[in-house]
N, CA and C atoms as an extended XYZ file, in Angstrom:
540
Properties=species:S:1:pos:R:3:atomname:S:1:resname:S:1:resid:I:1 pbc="F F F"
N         0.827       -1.203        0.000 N   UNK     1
C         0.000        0.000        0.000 CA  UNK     1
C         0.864        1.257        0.000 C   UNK     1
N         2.207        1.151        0.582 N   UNK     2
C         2.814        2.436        0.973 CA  UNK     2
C         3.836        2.625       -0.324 C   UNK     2
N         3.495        1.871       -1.210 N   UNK     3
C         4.526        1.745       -2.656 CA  UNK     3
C         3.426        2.002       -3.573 C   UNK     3
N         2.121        2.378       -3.737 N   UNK     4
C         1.364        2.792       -4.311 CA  UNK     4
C         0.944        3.801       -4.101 C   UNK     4
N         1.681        4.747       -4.614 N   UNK     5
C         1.426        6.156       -4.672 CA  UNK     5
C        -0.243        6.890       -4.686 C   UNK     5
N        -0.646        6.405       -5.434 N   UNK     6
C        -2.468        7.242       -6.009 CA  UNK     6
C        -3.376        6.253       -4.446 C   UNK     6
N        -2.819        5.058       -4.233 N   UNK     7
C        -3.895        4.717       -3.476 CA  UNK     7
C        -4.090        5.422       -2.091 C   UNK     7
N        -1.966        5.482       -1.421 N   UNK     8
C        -1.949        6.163       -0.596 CA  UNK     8
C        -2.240        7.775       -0.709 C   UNK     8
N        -2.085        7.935       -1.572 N   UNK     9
C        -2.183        9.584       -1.397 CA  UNK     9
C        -3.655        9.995       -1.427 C   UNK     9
N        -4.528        8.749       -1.985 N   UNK    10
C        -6.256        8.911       -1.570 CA  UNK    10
C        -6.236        9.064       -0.425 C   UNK    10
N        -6.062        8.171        0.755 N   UNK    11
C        -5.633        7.821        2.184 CA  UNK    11
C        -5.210        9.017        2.759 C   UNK    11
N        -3.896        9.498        2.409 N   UNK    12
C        -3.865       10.648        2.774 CA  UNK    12
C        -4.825       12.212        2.748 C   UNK    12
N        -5.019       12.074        1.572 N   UNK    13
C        -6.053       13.340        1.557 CA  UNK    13
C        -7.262       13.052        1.882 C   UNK    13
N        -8.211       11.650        2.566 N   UNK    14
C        -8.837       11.765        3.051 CA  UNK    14
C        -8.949       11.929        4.479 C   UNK    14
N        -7.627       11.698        5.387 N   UNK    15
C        -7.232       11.990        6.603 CA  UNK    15
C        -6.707       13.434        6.593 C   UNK    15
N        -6.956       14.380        6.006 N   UNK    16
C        -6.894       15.383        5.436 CA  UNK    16
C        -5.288       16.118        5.870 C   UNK    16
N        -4.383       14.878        5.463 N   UNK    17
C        -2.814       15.737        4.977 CA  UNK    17
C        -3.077       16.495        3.411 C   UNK    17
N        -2.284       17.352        2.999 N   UNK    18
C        -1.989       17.793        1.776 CA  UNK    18
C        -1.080       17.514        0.941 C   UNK    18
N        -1.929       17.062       -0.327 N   UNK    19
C        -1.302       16.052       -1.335 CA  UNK    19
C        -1.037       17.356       -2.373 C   UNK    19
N        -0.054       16.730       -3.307 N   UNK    20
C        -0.684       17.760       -4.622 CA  UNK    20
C        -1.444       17.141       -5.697 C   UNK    20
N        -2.175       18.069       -6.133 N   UNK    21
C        -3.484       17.605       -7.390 CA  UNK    21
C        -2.887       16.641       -8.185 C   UNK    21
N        -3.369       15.423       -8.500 N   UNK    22
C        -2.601       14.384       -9.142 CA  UNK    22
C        -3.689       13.883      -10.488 C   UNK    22
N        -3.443       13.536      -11.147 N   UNK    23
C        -3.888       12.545      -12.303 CA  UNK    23
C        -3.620       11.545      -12.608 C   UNK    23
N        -4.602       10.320      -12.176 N   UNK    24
C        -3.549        8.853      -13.142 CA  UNK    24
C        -3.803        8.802      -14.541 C   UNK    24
N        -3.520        8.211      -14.839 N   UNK    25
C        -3.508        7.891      -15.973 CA  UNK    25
C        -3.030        6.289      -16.711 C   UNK    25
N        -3.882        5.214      -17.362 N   UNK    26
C        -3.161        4.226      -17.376 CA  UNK    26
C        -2.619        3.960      -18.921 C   UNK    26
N        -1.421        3.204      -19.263 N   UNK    27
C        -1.367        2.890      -20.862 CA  UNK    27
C        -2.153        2.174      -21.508 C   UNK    27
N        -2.693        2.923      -22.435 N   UNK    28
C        -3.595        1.627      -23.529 CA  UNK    28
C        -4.897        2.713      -23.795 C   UNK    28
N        -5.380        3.341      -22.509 N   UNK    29
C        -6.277        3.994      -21.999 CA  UNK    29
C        -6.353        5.385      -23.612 C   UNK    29
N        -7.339        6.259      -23.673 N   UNK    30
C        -7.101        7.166      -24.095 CA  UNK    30
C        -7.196        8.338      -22.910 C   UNK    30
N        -6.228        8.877      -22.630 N   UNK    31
C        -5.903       10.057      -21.923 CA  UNK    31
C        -5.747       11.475      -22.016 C   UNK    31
N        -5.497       11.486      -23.088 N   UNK    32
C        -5.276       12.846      -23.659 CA  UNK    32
C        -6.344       14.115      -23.140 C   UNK    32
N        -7.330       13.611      -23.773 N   UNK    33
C        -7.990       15.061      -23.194 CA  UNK    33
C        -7.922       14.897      -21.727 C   UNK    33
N        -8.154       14.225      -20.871 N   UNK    34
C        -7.921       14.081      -19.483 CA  UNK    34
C        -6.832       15.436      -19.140 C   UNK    34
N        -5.365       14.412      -19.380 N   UNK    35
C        -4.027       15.098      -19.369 CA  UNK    35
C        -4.006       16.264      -19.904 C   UNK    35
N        -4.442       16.921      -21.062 N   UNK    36
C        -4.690       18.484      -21.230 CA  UNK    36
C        -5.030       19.542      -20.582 C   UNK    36
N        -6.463       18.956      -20.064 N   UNK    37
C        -7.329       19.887      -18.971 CA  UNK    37
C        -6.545       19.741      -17.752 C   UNK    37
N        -5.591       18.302      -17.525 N   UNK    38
C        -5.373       18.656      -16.399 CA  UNK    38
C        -4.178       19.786      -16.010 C   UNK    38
N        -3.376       19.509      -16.992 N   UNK    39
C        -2.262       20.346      -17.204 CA  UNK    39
C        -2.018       21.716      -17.336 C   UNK    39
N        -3.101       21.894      -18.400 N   UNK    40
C        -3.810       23.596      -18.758 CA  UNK    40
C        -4.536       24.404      -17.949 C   UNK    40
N        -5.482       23.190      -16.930 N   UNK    41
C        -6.453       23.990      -16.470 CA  UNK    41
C        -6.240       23.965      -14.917 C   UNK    41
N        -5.877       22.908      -14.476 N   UNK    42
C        -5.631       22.498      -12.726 CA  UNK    42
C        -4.378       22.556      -12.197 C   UNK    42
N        -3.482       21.969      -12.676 N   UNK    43
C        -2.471       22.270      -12.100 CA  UNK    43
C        -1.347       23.032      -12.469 C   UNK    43
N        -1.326       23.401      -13.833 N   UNK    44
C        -0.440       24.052      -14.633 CA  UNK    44
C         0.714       24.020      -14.681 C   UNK    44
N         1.530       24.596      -15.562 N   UNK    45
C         3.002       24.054      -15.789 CA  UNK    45
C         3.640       24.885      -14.810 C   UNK    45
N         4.974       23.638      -13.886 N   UNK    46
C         5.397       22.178      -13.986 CA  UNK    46
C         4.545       21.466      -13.443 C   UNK    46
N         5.129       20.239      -13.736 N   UNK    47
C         4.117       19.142      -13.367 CA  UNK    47
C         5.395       18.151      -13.555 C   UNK    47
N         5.044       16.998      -12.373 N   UNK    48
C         6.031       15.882      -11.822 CA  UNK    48
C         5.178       15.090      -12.477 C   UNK    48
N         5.651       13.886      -13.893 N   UNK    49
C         5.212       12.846      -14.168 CA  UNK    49
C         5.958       11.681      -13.465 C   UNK    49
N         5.135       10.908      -12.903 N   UNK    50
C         6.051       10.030      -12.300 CA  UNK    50
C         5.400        7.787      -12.574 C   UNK    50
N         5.951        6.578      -12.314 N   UNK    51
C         5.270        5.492      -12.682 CA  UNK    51
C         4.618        5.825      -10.890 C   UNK    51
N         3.366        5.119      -11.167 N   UNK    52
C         2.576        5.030       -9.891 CA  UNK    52
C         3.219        4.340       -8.379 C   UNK    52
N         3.838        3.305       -8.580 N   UNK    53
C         4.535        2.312       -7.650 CA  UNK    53
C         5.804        2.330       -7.781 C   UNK    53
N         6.615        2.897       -8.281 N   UNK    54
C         7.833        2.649       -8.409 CA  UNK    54
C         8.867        3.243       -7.318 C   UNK    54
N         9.931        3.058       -6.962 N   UNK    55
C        11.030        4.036       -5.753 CA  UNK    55
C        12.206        4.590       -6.867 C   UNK    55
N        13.129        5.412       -6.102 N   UNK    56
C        14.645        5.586       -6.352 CA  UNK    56
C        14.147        6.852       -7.061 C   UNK    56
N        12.612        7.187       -7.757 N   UNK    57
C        13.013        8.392       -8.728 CA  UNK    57
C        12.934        7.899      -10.282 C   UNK    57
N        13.209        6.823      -10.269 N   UNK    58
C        13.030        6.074      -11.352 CA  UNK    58
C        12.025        6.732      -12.216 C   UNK    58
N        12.153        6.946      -13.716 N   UNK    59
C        11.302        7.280      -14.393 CA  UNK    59
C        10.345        8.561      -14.153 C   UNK    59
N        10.650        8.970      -12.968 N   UNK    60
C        10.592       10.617      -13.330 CA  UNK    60
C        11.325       11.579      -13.536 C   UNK    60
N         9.961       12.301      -14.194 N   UNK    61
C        10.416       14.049      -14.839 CA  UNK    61
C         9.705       15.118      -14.159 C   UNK    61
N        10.209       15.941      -14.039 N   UNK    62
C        10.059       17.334      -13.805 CA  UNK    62
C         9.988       18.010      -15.582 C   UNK    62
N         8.292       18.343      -16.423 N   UNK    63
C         7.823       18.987      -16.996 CA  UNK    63
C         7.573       20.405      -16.747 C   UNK    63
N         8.081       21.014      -17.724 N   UNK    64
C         8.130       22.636      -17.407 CA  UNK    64
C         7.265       23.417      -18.563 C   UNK    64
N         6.941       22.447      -19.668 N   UNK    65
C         6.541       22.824      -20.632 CA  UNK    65
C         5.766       22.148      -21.510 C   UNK    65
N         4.611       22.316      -22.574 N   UNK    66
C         3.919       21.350      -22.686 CA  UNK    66
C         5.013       20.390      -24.111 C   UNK    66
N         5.968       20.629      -24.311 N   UNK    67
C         6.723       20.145      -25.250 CA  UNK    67
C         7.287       18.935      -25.338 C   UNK    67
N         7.299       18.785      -23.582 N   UNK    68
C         8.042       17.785      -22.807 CA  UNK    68
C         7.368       16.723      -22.317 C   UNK    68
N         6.017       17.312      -22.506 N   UNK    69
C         4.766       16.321      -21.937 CA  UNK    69
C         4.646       15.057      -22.116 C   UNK    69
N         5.148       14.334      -23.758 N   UNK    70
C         4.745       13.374      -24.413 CA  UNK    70
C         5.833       12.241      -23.766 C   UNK    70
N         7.414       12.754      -23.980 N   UNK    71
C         8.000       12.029      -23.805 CA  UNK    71
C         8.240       11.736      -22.244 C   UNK    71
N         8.018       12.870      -21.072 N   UNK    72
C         7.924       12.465      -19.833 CA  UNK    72
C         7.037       11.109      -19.943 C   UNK    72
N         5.851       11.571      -20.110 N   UNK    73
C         4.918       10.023      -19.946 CA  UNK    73
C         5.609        8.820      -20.578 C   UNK    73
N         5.796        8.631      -22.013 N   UNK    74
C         6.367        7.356      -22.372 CA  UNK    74
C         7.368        7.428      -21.408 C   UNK    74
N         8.482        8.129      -20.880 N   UNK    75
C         9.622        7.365      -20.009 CA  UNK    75
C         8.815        6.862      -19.067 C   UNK    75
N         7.882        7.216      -18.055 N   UNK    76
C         7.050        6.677      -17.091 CA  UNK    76
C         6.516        5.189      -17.580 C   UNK    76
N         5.883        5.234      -18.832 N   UNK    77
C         5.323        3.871      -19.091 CA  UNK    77
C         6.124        2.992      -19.343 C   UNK    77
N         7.428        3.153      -19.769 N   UNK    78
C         8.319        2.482      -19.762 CA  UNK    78
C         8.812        1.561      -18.622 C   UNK    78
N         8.404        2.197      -17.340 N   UNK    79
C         8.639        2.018      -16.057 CA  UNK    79
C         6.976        1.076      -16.109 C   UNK    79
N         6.253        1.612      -16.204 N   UNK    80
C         4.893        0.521      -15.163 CA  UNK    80
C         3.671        1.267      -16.057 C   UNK    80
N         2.441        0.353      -16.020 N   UNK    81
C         1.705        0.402      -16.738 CA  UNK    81
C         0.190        2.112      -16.037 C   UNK    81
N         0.579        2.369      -14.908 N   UNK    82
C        -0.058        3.388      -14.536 CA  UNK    82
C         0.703        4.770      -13.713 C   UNK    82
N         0.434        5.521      -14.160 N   UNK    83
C         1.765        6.776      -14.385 CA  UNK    83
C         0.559        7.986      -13.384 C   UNK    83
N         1.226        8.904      -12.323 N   UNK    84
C         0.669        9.966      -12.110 CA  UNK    84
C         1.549       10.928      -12.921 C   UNK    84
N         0.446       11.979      -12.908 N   UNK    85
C         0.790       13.533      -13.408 CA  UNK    85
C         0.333       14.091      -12.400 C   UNK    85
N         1.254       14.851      -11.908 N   UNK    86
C         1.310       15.836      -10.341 CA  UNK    86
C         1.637       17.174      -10.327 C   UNK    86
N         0.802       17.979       -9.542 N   UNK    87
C         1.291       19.501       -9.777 CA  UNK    87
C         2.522       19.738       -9.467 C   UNK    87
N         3.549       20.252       -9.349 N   UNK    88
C         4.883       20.674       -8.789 CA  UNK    88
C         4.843       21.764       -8.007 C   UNK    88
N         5.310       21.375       -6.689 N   UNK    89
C         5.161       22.095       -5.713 CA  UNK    89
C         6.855       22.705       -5.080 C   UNK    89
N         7.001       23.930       -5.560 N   UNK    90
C         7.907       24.404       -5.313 CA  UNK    90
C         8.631       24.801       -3.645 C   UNK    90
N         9.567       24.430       -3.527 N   UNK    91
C         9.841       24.533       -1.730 CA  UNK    91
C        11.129       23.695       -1.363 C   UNK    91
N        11.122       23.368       -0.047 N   UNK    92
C        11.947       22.324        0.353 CA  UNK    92
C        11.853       21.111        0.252 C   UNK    92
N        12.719       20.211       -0.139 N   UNK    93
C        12.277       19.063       -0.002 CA  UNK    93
C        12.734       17.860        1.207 C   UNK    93
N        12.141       17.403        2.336 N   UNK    94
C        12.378       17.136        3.273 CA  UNK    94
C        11.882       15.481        3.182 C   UNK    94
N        12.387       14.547        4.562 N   UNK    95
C        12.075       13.089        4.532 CA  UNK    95
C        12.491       13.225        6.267 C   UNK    95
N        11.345       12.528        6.208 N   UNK    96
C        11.446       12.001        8.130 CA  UNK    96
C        11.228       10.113        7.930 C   UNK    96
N        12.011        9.714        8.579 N   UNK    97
C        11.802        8.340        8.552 CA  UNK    97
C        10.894        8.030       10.614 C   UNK    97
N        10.298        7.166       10.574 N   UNK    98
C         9.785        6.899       11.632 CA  UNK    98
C        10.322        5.573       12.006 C   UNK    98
N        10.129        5.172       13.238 N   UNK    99
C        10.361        3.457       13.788 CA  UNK    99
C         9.195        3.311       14.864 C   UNK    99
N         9.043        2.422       14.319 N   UNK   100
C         8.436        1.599       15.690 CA  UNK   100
C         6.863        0.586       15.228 C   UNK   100
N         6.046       -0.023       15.737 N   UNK   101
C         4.413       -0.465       15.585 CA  UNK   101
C         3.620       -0.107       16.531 C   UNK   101
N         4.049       -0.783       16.935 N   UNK   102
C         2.629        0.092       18.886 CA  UNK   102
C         3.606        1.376       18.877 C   UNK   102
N         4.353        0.988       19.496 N   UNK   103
C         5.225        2.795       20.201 CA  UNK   103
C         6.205        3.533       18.627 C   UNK   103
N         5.634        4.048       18.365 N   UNK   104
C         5.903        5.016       17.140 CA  UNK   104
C         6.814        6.283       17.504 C   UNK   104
N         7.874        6.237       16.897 N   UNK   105
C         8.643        7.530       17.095 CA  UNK   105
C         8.966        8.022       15.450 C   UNK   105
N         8.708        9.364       15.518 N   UNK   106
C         9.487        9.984       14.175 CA  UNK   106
C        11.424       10.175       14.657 C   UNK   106
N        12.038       10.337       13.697 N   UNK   107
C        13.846       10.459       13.730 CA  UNK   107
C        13.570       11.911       13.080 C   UNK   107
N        14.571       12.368       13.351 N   UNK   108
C        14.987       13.989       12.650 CA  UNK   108
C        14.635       14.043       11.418 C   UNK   108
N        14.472       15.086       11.241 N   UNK   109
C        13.731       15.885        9.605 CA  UNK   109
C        15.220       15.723        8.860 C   UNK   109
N        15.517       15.466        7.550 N   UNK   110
C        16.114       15.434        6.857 CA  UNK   110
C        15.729       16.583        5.606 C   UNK   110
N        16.506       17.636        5.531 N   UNK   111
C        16.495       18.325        4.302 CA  UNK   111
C        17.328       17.547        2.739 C   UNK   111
N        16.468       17.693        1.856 N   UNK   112
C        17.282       17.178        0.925 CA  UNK   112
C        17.553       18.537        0.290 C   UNK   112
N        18.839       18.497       -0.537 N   UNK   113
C        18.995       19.755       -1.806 CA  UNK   113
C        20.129       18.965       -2.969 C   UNK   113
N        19.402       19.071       -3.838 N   UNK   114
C        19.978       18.322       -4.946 CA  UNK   114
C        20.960       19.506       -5.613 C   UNK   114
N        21.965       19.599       -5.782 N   UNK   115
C        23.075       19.673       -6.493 CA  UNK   115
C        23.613       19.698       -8.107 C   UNK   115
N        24.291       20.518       -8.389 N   UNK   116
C        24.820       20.141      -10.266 CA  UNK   116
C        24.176       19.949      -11.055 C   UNK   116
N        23.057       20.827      -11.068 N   UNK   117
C        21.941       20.838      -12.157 CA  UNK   117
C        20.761       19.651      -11.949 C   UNK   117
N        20.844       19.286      -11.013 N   UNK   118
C        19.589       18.496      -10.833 CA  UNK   118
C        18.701       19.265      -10.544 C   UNK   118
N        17.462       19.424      -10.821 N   UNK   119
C        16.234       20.084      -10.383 CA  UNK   119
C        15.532       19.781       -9.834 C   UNK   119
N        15.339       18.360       -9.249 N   UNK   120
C        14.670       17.652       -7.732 CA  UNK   120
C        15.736       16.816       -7.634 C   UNK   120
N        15.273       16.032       -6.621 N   UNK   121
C        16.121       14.496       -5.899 CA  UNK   121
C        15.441       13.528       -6.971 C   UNK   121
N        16.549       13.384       -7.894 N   UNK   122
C        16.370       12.432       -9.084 CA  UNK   122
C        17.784       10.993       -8.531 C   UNK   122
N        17.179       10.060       -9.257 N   UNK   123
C        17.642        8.628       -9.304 CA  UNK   123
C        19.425        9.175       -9.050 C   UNK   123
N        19.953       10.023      -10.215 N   UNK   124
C        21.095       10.596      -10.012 CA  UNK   124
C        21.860       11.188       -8.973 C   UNK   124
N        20.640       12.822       -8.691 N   UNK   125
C        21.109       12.897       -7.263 CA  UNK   125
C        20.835       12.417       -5.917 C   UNK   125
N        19.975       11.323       -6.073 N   UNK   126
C        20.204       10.165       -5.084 CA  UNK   126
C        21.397        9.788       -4.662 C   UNK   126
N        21.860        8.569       -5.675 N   UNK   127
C        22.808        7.598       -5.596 CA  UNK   127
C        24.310        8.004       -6.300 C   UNK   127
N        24.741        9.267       -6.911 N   UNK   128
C        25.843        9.304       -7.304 CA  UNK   128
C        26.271       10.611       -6.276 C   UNK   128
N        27.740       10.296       -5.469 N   UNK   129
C        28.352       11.390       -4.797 CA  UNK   129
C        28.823       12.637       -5.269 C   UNK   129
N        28.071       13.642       -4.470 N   UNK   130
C        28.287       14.903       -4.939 CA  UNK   130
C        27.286       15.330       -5.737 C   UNK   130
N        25.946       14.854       -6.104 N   UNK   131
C        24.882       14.973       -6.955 CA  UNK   131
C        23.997       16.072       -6.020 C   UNK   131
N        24.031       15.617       -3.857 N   UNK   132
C        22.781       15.888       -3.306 CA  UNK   132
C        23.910       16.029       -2.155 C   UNK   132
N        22.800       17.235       -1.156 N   UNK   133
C        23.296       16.914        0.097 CA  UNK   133
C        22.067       17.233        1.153 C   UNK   133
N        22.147       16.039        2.209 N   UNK   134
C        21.440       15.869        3.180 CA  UNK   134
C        21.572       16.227        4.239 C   UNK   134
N        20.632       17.174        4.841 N   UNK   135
C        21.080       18.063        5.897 CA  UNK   135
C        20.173       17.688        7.117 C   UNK   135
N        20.783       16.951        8.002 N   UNK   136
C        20.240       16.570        9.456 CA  UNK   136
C        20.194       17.423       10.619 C   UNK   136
N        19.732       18.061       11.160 N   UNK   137
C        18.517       18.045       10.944 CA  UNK   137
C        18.192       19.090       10.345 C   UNK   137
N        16.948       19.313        9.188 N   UNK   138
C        16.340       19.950        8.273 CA  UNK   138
C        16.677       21.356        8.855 C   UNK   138
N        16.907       22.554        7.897 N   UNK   139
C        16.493       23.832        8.541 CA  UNK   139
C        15.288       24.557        8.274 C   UNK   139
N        14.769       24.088        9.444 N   UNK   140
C        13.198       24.240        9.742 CA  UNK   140
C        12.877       24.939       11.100 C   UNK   140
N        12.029       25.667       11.473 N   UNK   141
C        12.312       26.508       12.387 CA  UNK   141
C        11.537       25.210       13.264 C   UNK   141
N        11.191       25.314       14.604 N   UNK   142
C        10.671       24.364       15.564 CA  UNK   142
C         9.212       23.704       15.213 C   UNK   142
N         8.479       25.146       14.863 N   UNK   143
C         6.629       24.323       14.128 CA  UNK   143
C         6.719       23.621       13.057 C   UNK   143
N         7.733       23.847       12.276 N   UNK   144
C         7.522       23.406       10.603 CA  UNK   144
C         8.581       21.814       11.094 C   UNK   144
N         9.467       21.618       11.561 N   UNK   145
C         9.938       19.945       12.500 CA  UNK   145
C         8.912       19.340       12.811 C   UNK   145
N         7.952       19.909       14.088 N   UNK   146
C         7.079       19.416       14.500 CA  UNK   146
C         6.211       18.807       13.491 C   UNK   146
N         5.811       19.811       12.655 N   UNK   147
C         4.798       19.362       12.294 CA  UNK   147
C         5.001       18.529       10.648 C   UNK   147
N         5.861       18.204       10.321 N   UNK   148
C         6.425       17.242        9.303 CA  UNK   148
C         6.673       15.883       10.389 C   UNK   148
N         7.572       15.837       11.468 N   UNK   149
C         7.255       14.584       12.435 CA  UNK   149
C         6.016       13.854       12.842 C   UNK   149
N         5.382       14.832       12.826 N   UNK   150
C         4.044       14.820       12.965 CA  UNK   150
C         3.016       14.014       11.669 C   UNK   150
N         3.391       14.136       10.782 N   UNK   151
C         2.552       13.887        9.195 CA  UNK   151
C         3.131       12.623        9.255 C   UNK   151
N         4.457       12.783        9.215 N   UNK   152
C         5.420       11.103        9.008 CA  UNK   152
C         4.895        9.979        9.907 C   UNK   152
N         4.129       10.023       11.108 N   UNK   153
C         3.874        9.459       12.130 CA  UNK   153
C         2.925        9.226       11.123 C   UNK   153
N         1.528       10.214       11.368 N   UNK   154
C         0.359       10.277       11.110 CA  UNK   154
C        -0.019        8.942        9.803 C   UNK   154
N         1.123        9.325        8.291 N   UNK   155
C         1.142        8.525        7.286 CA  UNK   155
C         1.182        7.329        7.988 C   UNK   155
N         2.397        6.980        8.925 N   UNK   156
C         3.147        5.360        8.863 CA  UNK   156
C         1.761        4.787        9.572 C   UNK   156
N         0.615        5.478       10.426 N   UNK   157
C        -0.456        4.637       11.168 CA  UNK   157
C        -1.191        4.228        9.990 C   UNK   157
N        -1.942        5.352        9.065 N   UNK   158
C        -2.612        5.375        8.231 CA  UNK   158
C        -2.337        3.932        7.368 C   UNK   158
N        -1.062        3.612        6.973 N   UNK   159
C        -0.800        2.865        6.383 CA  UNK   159
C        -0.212        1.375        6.651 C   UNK   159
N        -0.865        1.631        8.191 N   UNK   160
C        -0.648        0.312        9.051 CA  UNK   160
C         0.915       -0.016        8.965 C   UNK   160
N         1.699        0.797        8.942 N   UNK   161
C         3.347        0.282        8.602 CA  UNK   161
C         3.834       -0.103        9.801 C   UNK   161
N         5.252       -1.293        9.969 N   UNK   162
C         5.136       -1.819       11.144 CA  UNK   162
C         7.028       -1.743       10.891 C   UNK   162
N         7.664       -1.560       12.065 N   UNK   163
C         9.207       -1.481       11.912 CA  UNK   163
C         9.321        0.211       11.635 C   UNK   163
N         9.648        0.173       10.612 N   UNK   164
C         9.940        1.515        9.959 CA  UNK   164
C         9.523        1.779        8.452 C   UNK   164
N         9.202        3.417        8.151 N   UNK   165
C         8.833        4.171        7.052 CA  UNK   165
C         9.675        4.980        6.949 C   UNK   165
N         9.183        6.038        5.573 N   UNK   166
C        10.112        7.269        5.699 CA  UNK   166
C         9.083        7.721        4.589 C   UNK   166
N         8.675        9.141        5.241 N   UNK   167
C         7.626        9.989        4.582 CA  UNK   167
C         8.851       11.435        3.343 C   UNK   167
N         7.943       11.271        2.206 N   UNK   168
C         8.775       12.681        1.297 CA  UNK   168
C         7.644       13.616        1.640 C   UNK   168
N         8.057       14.875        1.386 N   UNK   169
C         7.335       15.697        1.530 CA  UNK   169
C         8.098       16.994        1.321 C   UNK   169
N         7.277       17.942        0.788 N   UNK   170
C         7.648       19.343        0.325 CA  UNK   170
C         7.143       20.009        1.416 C   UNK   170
N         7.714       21.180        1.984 N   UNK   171
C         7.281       22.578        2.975 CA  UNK   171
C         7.590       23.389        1.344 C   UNK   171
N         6.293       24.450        1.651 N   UNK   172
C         6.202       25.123        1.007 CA  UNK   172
C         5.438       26.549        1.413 C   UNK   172
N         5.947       27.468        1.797 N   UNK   173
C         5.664       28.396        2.621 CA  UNK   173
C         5.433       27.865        4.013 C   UNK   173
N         4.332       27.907        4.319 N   UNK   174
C         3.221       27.267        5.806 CA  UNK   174
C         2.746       25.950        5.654 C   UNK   174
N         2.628       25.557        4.146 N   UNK   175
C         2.284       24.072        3.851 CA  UNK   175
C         2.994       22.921        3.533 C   UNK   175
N         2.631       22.084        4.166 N   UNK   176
C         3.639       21.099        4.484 CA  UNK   176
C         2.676       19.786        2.940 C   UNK   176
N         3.083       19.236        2.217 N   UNK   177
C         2.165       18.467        0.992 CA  UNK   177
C         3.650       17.267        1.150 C   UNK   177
N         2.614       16.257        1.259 N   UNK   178
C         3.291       14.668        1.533 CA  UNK   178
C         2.785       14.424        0.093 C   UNK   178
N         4.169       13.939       -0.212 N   UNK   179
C         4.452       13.454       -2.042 CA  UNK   179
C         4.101       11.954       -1.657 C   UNK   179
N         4.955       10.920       -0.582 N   UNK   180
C         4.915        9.707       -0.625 CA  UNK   180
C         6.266        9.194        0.882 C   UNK   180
């Protein structure tokens, strides 16, 4: 459940964390006008195409333009047969990992900042040194910690997770929007 992006992020926005406006979309399907309106009219350019279930970053793009639209998606389908299109939410990008099942603790806020022309935390500036750097603990003033520890908890119950999770999520001004 917690590797399925669209199902959890239903979950989430019905426990009313803040998601960003998403679209699935599956291959085979006709989508197009869907993906237009959604692009043009709801969430507007950028937009994070990403495969629905997948980790690492894999097969996403960061779209800035509608030029880019076509081939973001085929790289996604390339990856898995159901793809979101997501608004892009400009800000920090942060990860709290949690531990525990009955007794639940969140661990320190982690700031991510991607590096050398990366424009999010891509597969690249993941896993190659010197791509990203991770800043423990996040610089976040005391409410905006709290309350990302707080969401990361909130997700790992929601999603019955047992051992350990680790919530993504953008701060963006005052709003805190859980990607996954």
């Amino acid at each position: 459940l917690a590797m399925d992006k669209l199902r959890s992020r239903e979950i989430f926005k019905l426990s009313g964390l803040q998601v960003p406006k998403t679209l699935k979309i599956r291959k085979g399907d006709n989508y197009q006008a869907l993906l237009n309106v959604f692009v043009n009219k709801v969430a507007g350019f950028p937009v994070v195409v990403k495969p629905c279930s997948n980790g690492s970053s894999v097969g996403v793009t960061v779209v800035r333009e509608n030029a880019g639209l076509a081939k973001a998606v085929n790289a996604a389908f390339r990856v898995e047969k159901k793809v979101l299109v997501e608004e892009f939410i400009n800000g920090t990008e942060v990860t709290c990992g949690v531990l525990g099942g009955k007794d639940v603790m969140a661990l320190p806020v982690t700031e991510i900042v991607p590096l050398k022309n990366n424009k999010f935390f891509n597969y690249k500036a993941k896993y190659t040194s010197g791509q990203s750097e991770e800043i423990t603990p996040a610089r976040l003033d005391e409410e905006k910690t709290l309350r990302v520890q707080d969401i990361a908890v909130k997700a790992h119950q929601l999603l019955g997770c047992r051992a350990y999770s680790r919530a993504d999520m953008i701060v963006s001004g005052n709003s805190i929007y859980f990607l996954e």
